[in-house]
Amino acid sequence: MSTQQWDDARLDRLANSVESLTQRVDSIAIATENNNRLIESNARVIQALANVAAEAREERQQLFQRMDQQQANIDRQQANIEGLRTETVRMLDILLNQRNQDDNPTA
């Protein structure tokens, strides 16, 4: 096994390599921290979007319920109108028959 001499130049190269690796590790740590912040930020945005989507679904459901109620009211009103129309026609028939009897007495 050979023994190597650790002269100043060799120690300096080793120190420079260690320093370079330390800088790379620090850079990776900073990038990782930035990525973690970005991930957290994205998670908050995704949660906010999910909340907005849930609220929109709820509002949409409420709108559909109101539309159903309004349609039911319209249907009832149309039925009432049809009933009034039928009653009006019946009363007109009665009045026309009375007028015809008054104009043409057969007794």
PDB file of N, CA and C in Angstrom:
ATOM      1  N   MET A   1       0.843  -1.152   0.000  1.00  0.00           N
ATOM      2  CA  MET A   1       0.000   0.000   0.000  1.00  0.00           C
ATOM      3  C   MET A   1       0.901   1.231   0.000  1.00  0.00           C
ATOM      4  N   SER A   2       0.538   2.136  -0.819  1.00  0.00           N
ATOM      5  CA  SER A   2       1.411   3.310  -0.910  1.00  0.00           C
ATOM      6  C   SER A   2       0.870   4.434  -0.037  1.00  0.00           C
ATOM      7  N   THR A   3       1.707   5.153   0.458  1.00  0.00           N
ATOM      8  CA  THR A   3       1.316   6.321   1.244  1.00  0.00           C
ATOM      9  C   THR A   3       1.527   7.531   0.373  1.00  0.00           C
ATOM     10  N   GLN A   4       0.566   8.412   0.456  1.00  0.00           N
ATOM     11  CA  GLN A   4       0.660   9.608  -0.371  1.00  0.00           C
ATOM     12  C   GLN A   4       0.981  10.797   0.502  1.00  0.00           C
ATOM     13  N   GLN A   5       1.733  11.631  -0.069  1.00  0.00           N
ATOM     14  CA  GLN A   5       2.096  12.855   0.632  1.00  0.00           C
ATOM     15  C   GLN A   5       0.965  13.875   0.449  1.00  0.00           C
ATOM     16  N   TRP A   6       0.511  14.448   1.525  1.00  0.00           N
ATOM     17  CA  TRP A   6      -0.528  15.490   1.464  1.00  0.00           C
ATOM     18  C   TRP A   6       0.165  16.838   1.540  1.00  0.00           C
ATOM     19  N   ASP A   7       0.598  17.288   0.411  1.00  0.00           N
ATOM     20  CA  ASP A   7       1.243  18.589   0.385  1.00  0.00           C
ATOM     21  C   ASP A   7       0.191  19.691   0.348  1.00  0.00           C
ATOM     22  N   ASP A   8       0.628  20.908   0.461  1.00  0.00           N
ATOM     23  CA  ASP A   8      -0.300  22.050   0.525  1.00  0.00           C
ATOM     24  C   ASP A   8      -1.157  22.154  -0.730  1.00  0.00           C
ATOM     25  N   ALA A   9      -0.611  21.903  -1.876  1.00  0.00           N
ATOM     26  CA  ALA A   9      -1.359  22.023  -3.130  1.00  0.00           C
ATOM     27  C   ALA A   9      -2.482  20.994  -3.156  1.00  0.00           C
ATOM     28  N   ARG A  10      -2.172  19.800  -2.731  1.00  0.00           N
ATOM     29  CA  ARG A  10      -3.171  18.737  -2.733  1.00  0.00           C
ATOM     30  C   ARG A  10      -4.262  19.035  -1.702  1.00  0.00           C
ATOM     31  N   LEU A  11      -3.880  19.513  -0.558  1.00  0.00           N
ATOM     32  CA  LEU A  11      -4.857  19.886   0.471  1.00  0.00           C
ATOM     33  C   LEU A  11      -5.736  21.035  -0.009  1.00  0.00           C
ATOM     34  N   ASP A  12      -5.131  21.968  -0.736  1.00  0.00           N
ATOM     35  CA  ASP A  12      -5.909  23.092  -1.284  1.00  0.00           C
ATOM     36  C   ASP A  12      -6.942  22.593  -2.296  1.00  0.00           C
ATOM     37  N   ARG A  13      -6.542  21.649  -3.144  1.00  0.00           N
ATOM     38  CA  ARG A  13      -7.486  21.084  -4.124  1.00  0.00           C
ATOM     39  C   ARG A  13      -8.627  20.373  -3.409  1.00  0.00           C
ATOM     40  N   LEU A  14      -8.287  19.627  -2.383  1.00  0.00           N
ATOM     41  CA  LEU A  14      -9.305  18.927  -1.609  1.00  0.00           C
ATOM     42  C   LEU A  14     -10.250  19.927  -0.946  1.00  0.00           C
ATOM     43  N   ALA A  15      -9.697  20.982  -0.381  1.00  0.00           N
ATOM     44  CA  ALA A  15     -10.512  22.006   0.268  1.00  0.00           C
ATOM     45  C   ALA A  15     -11.414  22.685  -0.748  1.00  0.00           C
ATOM     46  N   ASN A  16     -10.860  22.952  -1.948  1.00  0.00           N
ATOM     47  CA  ASN A  16     -11.669  23.561  -3.013  1.00  0.00           C
ATOM     48  C   ASN A  16     -12.800  22.626  -3.445  1.00  0.00           C
ATOM     49  N   SER A  17     -12.526  21.345  -3.552  1.00  0.00           N
ATOM     50  CA  SER A  17     -13.559  20.368  -3.918  1.00  0.00           C
ATOM     51  C   SER A  17     -14.649  20.313  -2.856  1.00  0.00           C
ATOM     52  N   VAL A  18     -14.232  20.303  -1.605  1.00  0.00           N
ATOM     53  CA  VAL A  18     -15.206  20.283  -0.505  1.00  0.00           C
ATOM     54  C   VAL A  18     -16.034  21.562  -0.533  1.00  0.00           C
ATOM     55  N   GLU A  19     -15.404  22.684  -0.747  1.00  0.00           N
ATOM     56  CA  GLU A  19     -16.120  23.969  -0.814  1.00  0.00           C
ATOM     57  C   GLU A  19     -17.116  23.959  -1.975  1.00  0.00           C
ATOM     58  N   SER A  20     -16.685  23.454  -3.112  1.00  0.00           N
ATOM     59  CA  SER A  20     -17.567  23.380  -4.281  1.00  0.00           C
ATOM     60  C   SER A  20     -18.766  22.487  -3.986  1.00  0.00           C
ATOM     61  N   LEU A  21     -18.507  21.340  -3.385  1.00  0.00           N
ATOM     62  CA  LEU A  21     -19.606  20.431  -3.038  1.00  0.00           C
ATOM     63  C   LEU A  21     -20.540  21.073  -2.016  1.00  0.00           C
ATOM     64  N   THR A  22     -19.981  21.804  -1.070  1.00  0.00           N
ATOM     65  CA  THR A  22     -20.793  22.485  -0.054  1.00  0.00           C
ATOM     66  C   THR A  22     -21.689  23.530  -0.724  1.00  0.00           C
ATOM     67  N   GLN A  23     -21.145  24.266  -1.674  1.00  0.00           N
ATOM     68  CA  GLN A  23     -21.945  25.256  -2.392  1.00  0.00           C
ATOM     69  C   GLN A  23     -23.076  24.586  -3.183  1.00  0.00           C
ATOM     70  N   ARG A  24     -22.761  23.456  -3.809  1.00  0.00           N
ATOM     71  CA  ARG A  24     -23.800  22.728  -4.546  1.00  0.00           C
ATOM     72  C   ARG A  24     -24.903  22.229  -3.614  1.00  0.00           C
ATOM     73  N   VAL A  25     -24.478  21.691  -2.461  1.00  0.00           N
ATOM     74  CA  VAL A  25     -25.465  21.215  -1.477  1.00  0.00           C
ATOM     75  C   VAL A  25     -26.317  22.387  -0.998  1.00  0.00           C
ATOM     76  N   ASP A  26     -25.692  23.525  -0.717  1.00  0.00           N
ATOM     77  CA  ASP A  26     -26.437  24.709  -0.291  1.00  0.00           C
ATOM     78  C   ASP A  26     -27.410  25.156  -1.380  1.00  0.00           C
ATOM     79  N   SER A  27     -26.951  25.135  -2.613  1.00  0.00           N
ATOM     80  CA  SER A  27     -27.803  25.522  -3.736  1.00  0.00           C
ATOM     81  C   SER A  27     -28.994  24.571  -3.870  1.00  0.00           C
ATOM     82  N   ILE A  28     -28.723  23.290  -3.713  1.00  0.00           N
ATOM     83  CA  ILE A  28     -29.805  22.292  -3.763  1.00  0.00           C
ATOM     84  C   ILE A  28     -30.773  22.500  -2.606  1.00  0.00           C
ATOM     85  N   ALA A  29     -30.258  22.818  -1.443  1.00  0.00           N
ATOM     86  CA  ALA A  29     -31.112  23.060  -0.274  1.00  0.00           C
ATOM     87  C   ALA A  29     -32.005  24.269  -0.519  1.00  0.00           C
ATOM     88  N   ILE A  30     -31.441  25.330  -1.085  1.00  0.00           N
ATOM     89  CA  ILE A  30     -32.230  26.531  -1.390  1.00  0.00           C
ATOM     90  C   ILE A  30     -33.297  26.200  -2.431  1.00  0.00           C
ATOM     91  N   ALA A  31     -32.915  25.477  -3.478  1.00  0.00           N
ATOM     92  CA  ALA A  31     -33.876  25.086  -4.516  1.00  0.00           C
ATOM     93  C   ALA A  31     -34.977  24.206  -3.929  1.00  0.00           C
ATOM     94  N   THR A  32     -34.598  23.318  -3.033  1.00  0.00           N
ATOM     95  CA  THR A  32     -35.589  22.444  -2.385  1.00  0.00           C
ATOM     96  C   THR A  32     -36.555  23.265  -1.548  1.00  0.00           C
ATOM     97  N   GLU A  33     -36.023  24.219  -0.814  1.00  0.00           N
ATOM     98  CA  GLU A  33     -36.881  25.091   0.004  1.00  0.00           C
ATOM     99  C   GLU A  33     -37.831  25.899  -0.888  1.00  0.00           C
ATOM    100  N   ASN A  34     -37.306  26.418  -1.992  1.00  0.00           N
ATOM    101  CA  ASN A  34     -38.160  27.149  -2.937  1.00  0.00           C
ATOM    102  C   ASN A  34     -39.247  26.242  -3.508  1.00  0.00           C
ATOM    103  N   ASN A  35     -38.868  25.021  -3.835  1.00  0.00           N
ATOM    104  CA  ASN A  35     -39.855  24.064  -4.348  1.00  0.00           C
ATOM    105  C   ASN A  35     -40.916  23.753  -3.296  1.00  0.00           C
ATOM    106  N   ASN A  36     -40.473  23.615  -2.047  1.00  0.00           N
ATOM    107  CA  ASN A  36     -41.428  23.348  -0.964  1.00  0.00           C
ATOM    108  C   ASN A  36     -42.412  24.502  -0.803  1.00  0.00           C
ATOM    109  N   ARG A  37     -41.902  25.730  -0.899  1.00  0.00           N
ATOM    110  CA  ARG A  37     -42.787  26.903  -0.810  1.00  0.00           C
ATOM    111  C   ARG A  37     -43.768  26.920  -1.977  1.00  0.00           C
ATOM    112  N   LEU A  38     -43.263  26.597  -3.148  1.00  0.00           N
ATOM    113  CA  LEU A  38     -44.122  26.555  -4.334  1.00  0.00           C
ATOM    114  C   LEU A  38     -45.189  25.471  -4.188  1.00  0.00           C
ATOM    115  N   ILE A  39     -44.798  24.332  -3.675  1.00  0.00           N
ATOM    116  CA  ILE A  39     -45.748  23.235  -3.452  1.00  0.00           C
ATOM    117  C   ILE A  39     -46.825  23.666  -2.460  1.00  0.00           C
ATOM    118  N   GLU A  40     -46.413  24.312  -1.373  1.00  0.00           N
ATOM    119  CA  GLU A  40     -47.381  24.790  -0.377  1.00  0.00           C
ATOM    120  C   GLU A  40     -48.313  25.827  -0.986  1.00  0.00           C
ATOM    121  N   SER A  41     -47.757  26.724  -1.775  1.00  0.00           N
ATOM    122  CA  SER A  41     -48.556  27.752  -2.425  1.00  0.00           C
ATOM    123  C   SER A  41     -49.561  27.118  -3.389  1.00  0.00           C
ATOM    124  N   ASN A  42     -49.080  26.161  -4.170  1.00  0.00           N
ATOM    125  CA  ASN A  42     -49.967  25.463  -5.108  1.00  0.00           C
ATOM    126  C   ASN A  42     -51.062  24.719  -4.361  1.00  0.00           C
ATOM    127  N   ALA A  43     -50.710  24.128  -3.231  1.00  0.00           N
ATOM    128  CA  ALA A  43     -51.708  23.406  -2.437  1.00  0.00           C
ATOM    129  C   ALA A  43     -52.787  24.366  -1.943  1.00  0.00           C
ATOM    130  N   ARG A  44     -52.377  25.569  -1.520  1.00  0.00           N
ATOM    131  CA  ARG A  44     -53.361  26.563  -1.071  1.00  0.00           C
ATOM    132  C   ARG A  44     -54.255  26.997  -2.235  1.00  0.00           C
ATOM    133  N   VAL A  45     -53.655  27.191  -3.402  1.00  0.00           N
ATOM    134  CA  VAL A  45     -54.438  27.584  -4.580  1.00  0.00           C
ATOM    135  C   VAL A  45     -55.414  26.475  -4.957  1.00  0.00           C
ATOM    136  N   ILE A  46     -54.949  25.249  -4.956  1.00  0.00           N
ATOM    137  CA  ILE A  46     -55.810  24.114  -5.292  1.00  0.00           C
ATOM    138  C   ILE A  46     -56.960  24.015  -4.296  1.00  0.00           C
ATOM    139  N   GLN A  47     -56.670  24.197  -3.020  1.00  0.00           N
ATOM    140  CA  GLN A  47     -57.724  24.150  -2.000  1.00  0.00           C
ATOM    141  C   GLN A  47     -58.729  25.273  -2.206  1.00  0.00           C
ATOM    142  N   ALA A  48     -58.224  26.467  -2.519  1.00  0.00           N
ATOM    143  CA  ALA A  48     -59.126  27.596  -2.773  1.00  0.00           C
ATOM    144  C   ALA A  48     -60.006  27.319  -3.985  1.00  0.00           C
ATOM    145  N   LEU A  49     -59.415  26.762  -5.032  1.00  0.00           N
ATOM    146  CA  LEU A  49     -60.202  26.420  -6.228  1.00  0.00           C
ATOM    147  C   LEU A  49     -61.240  25.348  -5.914  1.00  0.00           C
ATOM    148  N   ALA A  50     -60.860  24.381  -5.111  1.00  0.00           N
ATOM    149  CA  ALA A  50     -61.814  23.333  -4.718  1.00  0.00           C
ATOM    150  C   ALA A  50     -62.964  23.935  -3.917  1.00  0.00           C
ATOM    151  N   ASN A  51     -62.649  24.884  -3.040  1.00  0.00           N
ATOM    152  CA  ASN A  51     -63.694  25.553  -2.264  1.00  0.00           C
ATOM    153  C   ASN A  51     -64.639  26.336  -3.167  1.00  0.00           C
ATOM    154  N   VAL A  52     -64.061  27.065  -4.125  1.00  0.00           N
ATOM    155  CA  VAL A  52     -64.888  27.837  -5.060  1.00  0.00           C
ATOM    156  C   VAL A  52     -65.763  26.899  -5.893  1.00  0.00           C
ATOM    157  N   ALA A  53     -65.196  25.791  -6.326  1.00  0.00           N
ATOM    158  CA  ALA A  53     -65.969  24.824  -7.105  1.00  0.00           C
ATOM    159  C   ALA A  53     -67.113  24.247  -6.283  1.00  0.00           C
ATOM    160  N   ALA A  54     -66.853  23.954  -5.016  1.00  0.00           N
ATOM    161  CA  ALA A  54     -67.908  23.417  -4.140  1.00  0.00           C
ATOM    162  C   ALA A  54     -69.007  24.461  -3.941  1.00  0.00           C
ATOM    163  N   GLU A  55     -68.607  25.721  -3.740  1.00  0.00           N
ATOM    164  CA  GLU A  55     -69.602  26.783  -3.587  1.00  0.00           C
ATOM    165  C   GLU A  55     -70.413  26.944  -4.867  1.00  0.00           C
ATOM    166  N   ALA A  56     -69.739  26.871  -6.002  1.00  0.00           N
ATOM    167  CA  ALA A  56     -70.442  27.004  -7.278  1.00  0.00           C
ATOM    168  C   ALA A  56     -71.437  25.864  -7.477  1.00  0.00           C
ATOM    169  N   ARG A  57     -71.043  24.649  -7.090  1.00  0.00           N
ATOM    170  CA  ARG A  57     -71.968  23.509  -7.195  1.00  0.00           C
ATOM    171  C   ARG A  57     -73.192  23.726  -6.318  1.00  0.00           C
ATOM    172  N   GLU A  58     -72.959  24.228  -5.110  1.00  0.00           N
ATOM    173  CA  GLU A  58     -74.066  24.482  -4.183  1.00  0.00           C
ATOM    174  C   GLU A  58     -74.991  25.567  -4.736  1.00  0.00           C
ATOM    175  N   GLU A  59     -74.403  26.649  -5.236  1.00  0.00           N
ATOM    176  CA  GLU A  59     -75.210  27.728  -5.813  1.00  0.00           C
ATOM    177  C   GLU A  59     -75.985  27.220  -7.026  1.00  0.00           C
ATOM    178  N   ARG A  60     -75.344  26.407  -7.832  1.00  0.00           N
ATOM    179  CA  ARG A  60     -76.006  25.836  -9.013  1.00  0.00           C
ATOM    180  C   ARG A  60     -77.194  24.979  -8.588  1.00  0.00           C
ATOM    181  N   GLN A  61     -76.988  24.167  -7.551  1.00  0.00           N
ATOM    182  CA  GLN A  61     -78.074  23.318  -7.056  1.00  0.00           C
ATOM    183  C   GLN A  61     -79.225  24.173  -6.540  1.00  0.00           C
ATOM    184  N   GLN A  62     -78.896  25.243  -5.822  1.00  0.00           N
ATOM    185  CA  GLN A  62     -79.937  26.146  -5.319  1.00  0.00           C
ATOM    186  C   GLN A  62     -80.688  26.810  -6.472  1.00  0.00           C
ATOM    187  N   LEU A  63     -79.952  27.204  -7.507  1.00  0.00           N
ATOM    188  CA  LEU A  63     -80.605  27.799  -8.681  1.00  0.00           C
ATOM    189  C   LEU A  63     -81.556  26.808  -9.337  1.00  0.00           C
ATOM    190  N   PHE A  64     -81.121  25.563  -9.466  1.00  0.00           N
ATOM    191  CA  PHE A  64     -82.002  24.550 -10.064  1.00  0.00           C
ATOM    192  C   PHE A  64     -83.248  24.346  -9.205  1.00  0.00           C
ATOM    193  N   GLN A  65     -83.081  24.370  -7.889  1.00  0.00           N
ATOM    194  CA  GLN A  65     -84.242  24.215  -7.013  1.00  0.00           C
ATOM    195  C   GLN A  65     -85.199  25.392  -7.180  1.00  0.00           C
ATOM    196  N   ARG A  66     -84.647  26.600  -7.253  1.00  0.00           N
ATOM    197  CA  ARG A  66     -85.504  27.772  -7.463  1.00  0.00           C
ATOM    198  C   ARG A  66     -86.196  27.707  -8.821  1.00  0.00           C
ATOM    199  N   MET A  67     -85.464  27.264  -9.833  1.00  0.00           N
ATOM    200  CA  MET A  67     -86.075  27.128 -11.160  1.00  0.00           C
ATOM    201  C   MET A  67     -87.208  26.107 -11.127  1.00  0.00           C
ATOM    202  N   ASP A  68     -87.010  25.010 -10.422  1.00  0.00           N
ATOM    203  CA  ASP A  68     -88.066  24.005 -10.288  1.00  0.00           C
ATOM    204  C   ASP A  68     -89.277  24.588  -9.585  1.00  0.00           C
ATOM    205  N   GLN A  69     -89.037  25.368  -8.525  1.00  0.00           N
ATOM    206  CA  GLN A  69     -90.146  25.993  -7.803  1.00  0.00           C
ATOM    207  C   GLN A  69     -90.881  26.992  -8.697  1.00  0.00           C
ATOM    208  N   GLN A  70     -90.121  27.777  -9.443  1.00  0.00           N
ATOM    209  CA  GLN A  70     -90.748  28.747 -10.343  1.00  0.00           C
ATOM    210  C   GLN A  70     -91.561  28.041 -11.425  1.00  0.00           C
ATOM    211  N   GLN A  71     -91.021  26.936 -11.947  1.00  0.00           N
ATOM    212  CA  GLN A  71     -91.760  26.190 -12.967  1.00  0.00           C
ATOM    213  C   GLN A  71     -93.044  25.613 -12.375  1.00  0.00           C
ATOM    214  N   ALA A  72     -92.986  25.138 -11.140  1.00  0.00           N
ATOM    215  CA  ALA A  72     -94.181  24.618 -10.479  1.00  0.00           C
ATOM    216  C   ALA A  72     -95.205  25.735 -10.302  1.00  0.00           C
ATOM    217  N   ASN A  73     -94.740  26.934  -9.928  1.00  0.00           N
ATOM    218  CA  ASN A  73     -95.651  28.080  -9.803  1.00  0.00           C
ATOM    219  C   ASN A  73     -96.275  28.436 -11.143  1.00  0.00           C
ATOM    220  N   ILE A  74     -95.470  28.432 -12.182  1.00  0.00           N
ATOM    221  CA  ILE A  74     -95.976  28.731 -13.531  1.00  0.00           C
ATOM    222  C   ILE A  74     -97.014  27.692 -13.934  1.00  0.00           C
ATOM    223  N   ASP A  75     -96.731  26.431 -13.673  1.00  0.00           N
ATOM    224  CA  ASP A  75     -97.688  25.368 -14.013  1.00  0.00           C
ATOM    225  C   ASP A  75     -99.006  25.570 -13.277  1.00  0.00           C
ATOM    226  N   ARG A  76     -98.927  25.927 -11.985  1.00  0.00           N
ATOM    227  CA  ARG A  76    -100.155  26.184 -11.209  1.00  0.00           C
ATOM    228  C   ARG A  76    -100.916  27.376 -11.775  1.00  0.00           C
ATOM    229  N   GLN A  77    -100.173  28.431 -12.125  1.00  0.00           N
ATOM    230  CA  GLN A  77    -100.821  29.618 -12.683  1.00  0.00           C
ATOM    231  C   GLN A  77    -101.478  29.304 -14.029  1.00  0.00           C
ATOM    232  N   GLN A  78    -100.797  28.505 -14.845  1.00  0.00           N
ATOM    233  CA  GLN A  78    -101.378  28.123 -16.125  1.00  0.00           C
ATOM    234  C   GLN A  78    -102.641  27.290 -15.926  1.00  0.00           C
ATOM    235  N   ALA A  79    -102.618  26.417 -14.916  1.00  0.00           N
ATOM    236  CA  ALA A  79    -103.813  25.627 -14.618  1.00  0.00           C
ATOM    237  C   ALA A  79    -104.942  26.537 -14.150  1.00  0.00           C
ATOM    238  N   ASN A  80    -104.621  27.528 -13.323  1.00  0.00           N
ATOM    239  CA  ASN A  80    -105.635  28.486 -12.874  1.00  0.00           C
ATOM    240  C   ASN A  80    -106.201  29.279 -14.044  1.00  0.00           C
ATOM    241  N   ILE A  81    -105.312  29.719 -14.932  1.00  0.00           N
ATOM    242  CA  ILE A  81    -105.742  30.481 -16.107  1.00  0.00           C
ATOM    243  C   ILE A  81    -106.654  29.619 -16.978  1.00  0.00           C
ATOM    244  N   GLU A  82    -106.277  28.379 -17.170  1.00  0.00           N
ATOM    245  CA  GLU A  82    -107.106  27.474 -17.981  1.00  0.00           C
ATOM    246  C   GLU A  82    -108.469  27.267 -17.320  1.00  0.00           C
ATOM    247  N   GLY A  83    -108.464  27.139 -15.998  1.00  0.00           N
ATOM    248  CA  GLY A  83    -109.734  27.007 -15.277  1.00  0.00           C
ATOM    249  C   GLY A  83    -110.594  28.249 -15.436  1.00  0.00           C
ATOM    250  N   LEU A  84    -109.976  29.428 -15.318  1.00  0.00           N
ATOM    251  CA  LEU A  84    -110.715  30.681 -15.506  1.00  0.00           C
ATOM    252  C   LEU A  84    -111.224  30.810 -16.936  1.00  0.00           C
ATOM    253  N   ARG A  85    -110.408  30.395 -17.896  1.00  0.00           N
ATOM    254  CA  ARG A  85    -110.819  30.445 -19.304  1.00  0.00           C
ATOM    255  C   ARG A  85    -112.050  29.552 -19.514  1.00  0.00           C
ATOM    256  N   THR A  86    -111.998  28.356 -18.973  1.00  0.00           N
ATOM    257  CA  THR A  86    -113.126  27.424 -19.102  1.00  0.00           C
ATOM    258  C   THR A  86    -114.377  28.004 -18.449  1.00  0.00           C
ATOM    259  N   GLU A  87    -114.205  28.591 -17.270  1.00  0.00           N
ATOM    260  CA  GLU A  87    -115.346  29.191 -16.556  1.00  0.00           C
ATOM    261  C   GLU A  87    -115.894  30.383 -17.328  1.00  0.00           C
ATOM    262  N   THR A  88    -114.999  31.169 -17.921  1.00  0.00           N
ATOM    263  CA  THR A  88    -115.436  32.327 -18.708  1.00  0.00           C
ATOM    264  C   THR A  88    -116.237  31.875 -19.927  1.00  0.00           C
ATOM    265  N   VAL A  89    -115.767  30.858 -20.608  1.00  0.00           N
ATOM    266  CA  VAL A  89    -116.485  30.333 -21.781  1.00  0.00           C
ATOM    267  C   VAL A  89    -117.848  29.815 -21.344  1.00  0.00           C
ATOM    268  N   ARG A  90    -117.903  29.113 -20.223  1.00  0.00           N
ATOM    269  CA  ARG A  90    -119.181  28.583 -19.733  1.00  0.00           C
ATOM    270  C   ARG A  90    -120.156  29.723 -19.417  1.00  0.00           C
ATOM    271  N   MET A  91    -119.635  30.777 -18.745  1.00  0.00           N
ATOM    272  CA  MET A  91    -120.508  31.903 -18.412  1.00  0.00           C
ATOM    273  C   MET A  91    -120.965  32.623 -19.675  1.00  0.00           C
ATOM    274  N   LEU A  92    -120.072  32.770 -20.667  1.00  0.00           N
ATOM    275  CA  LEU A  92    -120.469  33.392 -21.934  1.00  0.00           C
ATOM    276  C   LEU A  92    -121.555  32.568 -22.626  1.00  0.00           C
ATOM    277  N   ASP A  93    -121.407  31.249 -22.588  1.00  0.00           N
ATOM    278  CA  ASP A  93    -122.441  30.388 -23.177  1.00  0.00           C
ATOM    279  C   ASP A  93    -123.777  30.597 -22.488  1.00  0.00           C
ATOM    280  N   ILE A  94    -123.751  30.673 -21.171  1.00  0.00           N
ATOM    281  CA  ILE A  94    -124.998  30.888 -20.411  1.00  0.00           C
ATOM    282  C   ILE A  94    -125.613  32.235 -20.797  1.00  0.00           C
ATOM    283  N   LEU A  95    -124.765  33.283 -20.819  1.00  0.00           N
ATOM    284  CA  LEU A  95    -125.277  34.611 -21.164  1.00  0.00           C
ATOM    285  C   LEU A  95    -125.808  34.659 -22.591  1.00  0.00           C
ATOM    286  N   LEU A  96    -125.084  34.036 -23.520  1.00  0.00           N
ATOM    287  CA  LEU A  96    -125.544  34.009 -24.913  1.00  0.00           C
ATOM    288  C   LEU A  96    -126.858  33.227 -25.030  1.00  0.00           C
ATOM    289  N   ASN A  97    -126.975  32.144 -24.323  1.00  0.00           N
ATOM    290  CA  ASN A  97    -128.218  31.375 -24.344  1.00  0.00           C
ATOM    291  C   ASN A  97    -129.366  32.189 -23.772  1.00  0.00           C
ATOM    292  N   GLN A  98    -129.109  32.931 -22.687  1.00  0.00           N
ATOM    293  CA  GLN A  98    -130.159  33.773 -22.106  1.00  0.00           C
ATOM    294  C   GLN A  98    -130.569  34.869 -23.083  1.00  0.00           C
ATOM    295  N   ARG A  99    -129.596  35.480 -23.728  1.00  0.00           N
ATOM    296  CA  ARG A  99    -129.900  36.537 -24.693  1.00  0.00           C
ATOM    297  C   ARG A  99    -130.700  35.981 -25.856  1.00  0.00           C
ATOM    298  N   ASN A 100    -130.274  34.810 -26.320  1.00  0.00           N
ATOM    299  CA  ASN A 100    -131.005  34.189 -27.432  1.00  0.00           C
ATOM    300  C   ASN A 100    -132.435  33.867 -27.009  1.00  0.00           C
ATOM    301  N   GLN A 101    -132.615  33.430 -25.786  1.00  0.00           N
ATOM    302  CA  GLN A 101    -133.986  33.121 -25.313  1.00  0.00           C
ATOM    303  C   GLN A 101    -134.797  34.401 -25.189  1.00  0.00           C
ATOM    304  N   ASP A 102    -134.157  35.492 -24.744  1.00  0.00           N
ATOM    305  CA  ASP A 102    -134.866  36.761 -24.627  1.00  0.00           C
ATOM    306  C   ASP A 102    -135.228  37.330 -26.011  1.00  0.00           C
ATOM    307  N   ASP A 103    -134.319  37.106 -26.990  1.00  0.00           N
ATOM    308  CA  ASP A 103    -134.564  37.605 -28.364  1.00  0.00           C
ATOM    309  C   ASP A 103    -135.585  36.735 -29.104  1.00  0.00           C
ATOM    310  N   ASN A 104    -135.605  35.463 -28.813  1.00  0.00           N
ATOM    311  CA  ASN A 104    -136.501  34.523 -29.499  1.00  0.00           C
ATOM    312  C   ASN A 104    -137.318  33.717 -28.478  1.00  0.00           C
ATOM    313  N   PRO A 105    -138.310  34.343 -27.867  1.00  0.00           N
ATOM    314  CA  PRO A 105    -139.111  33.566 -26.915  1.00  0.00           C
ATOM    315  C   PRO A 105    -139.918  32.515 -27.666  1.00  0.00           C
ATOM    316  N   THR A 106    -139.919  31.306 -27.173  1.00  0.00           N
ATOM    317  CA  THR A 106    -140.642  30.207 -27.813  1.00  0.00           C
ATOM    318  C   THR A 106    -141.875  29.821 -27.029  1.00  0.00           C
ATOM    319  N   ALA A 107    -142.215  30.548 -26.039  1.00  0.00           N
ATOM    320  CA  ALA A 107    -143.391  30.164 -25.259  1.00  0.00           C
ATOM    321  C   ALA A 107    -144.636  30.828 -25.738  1.00  0.00           C
TER     322      ALA A 107
END
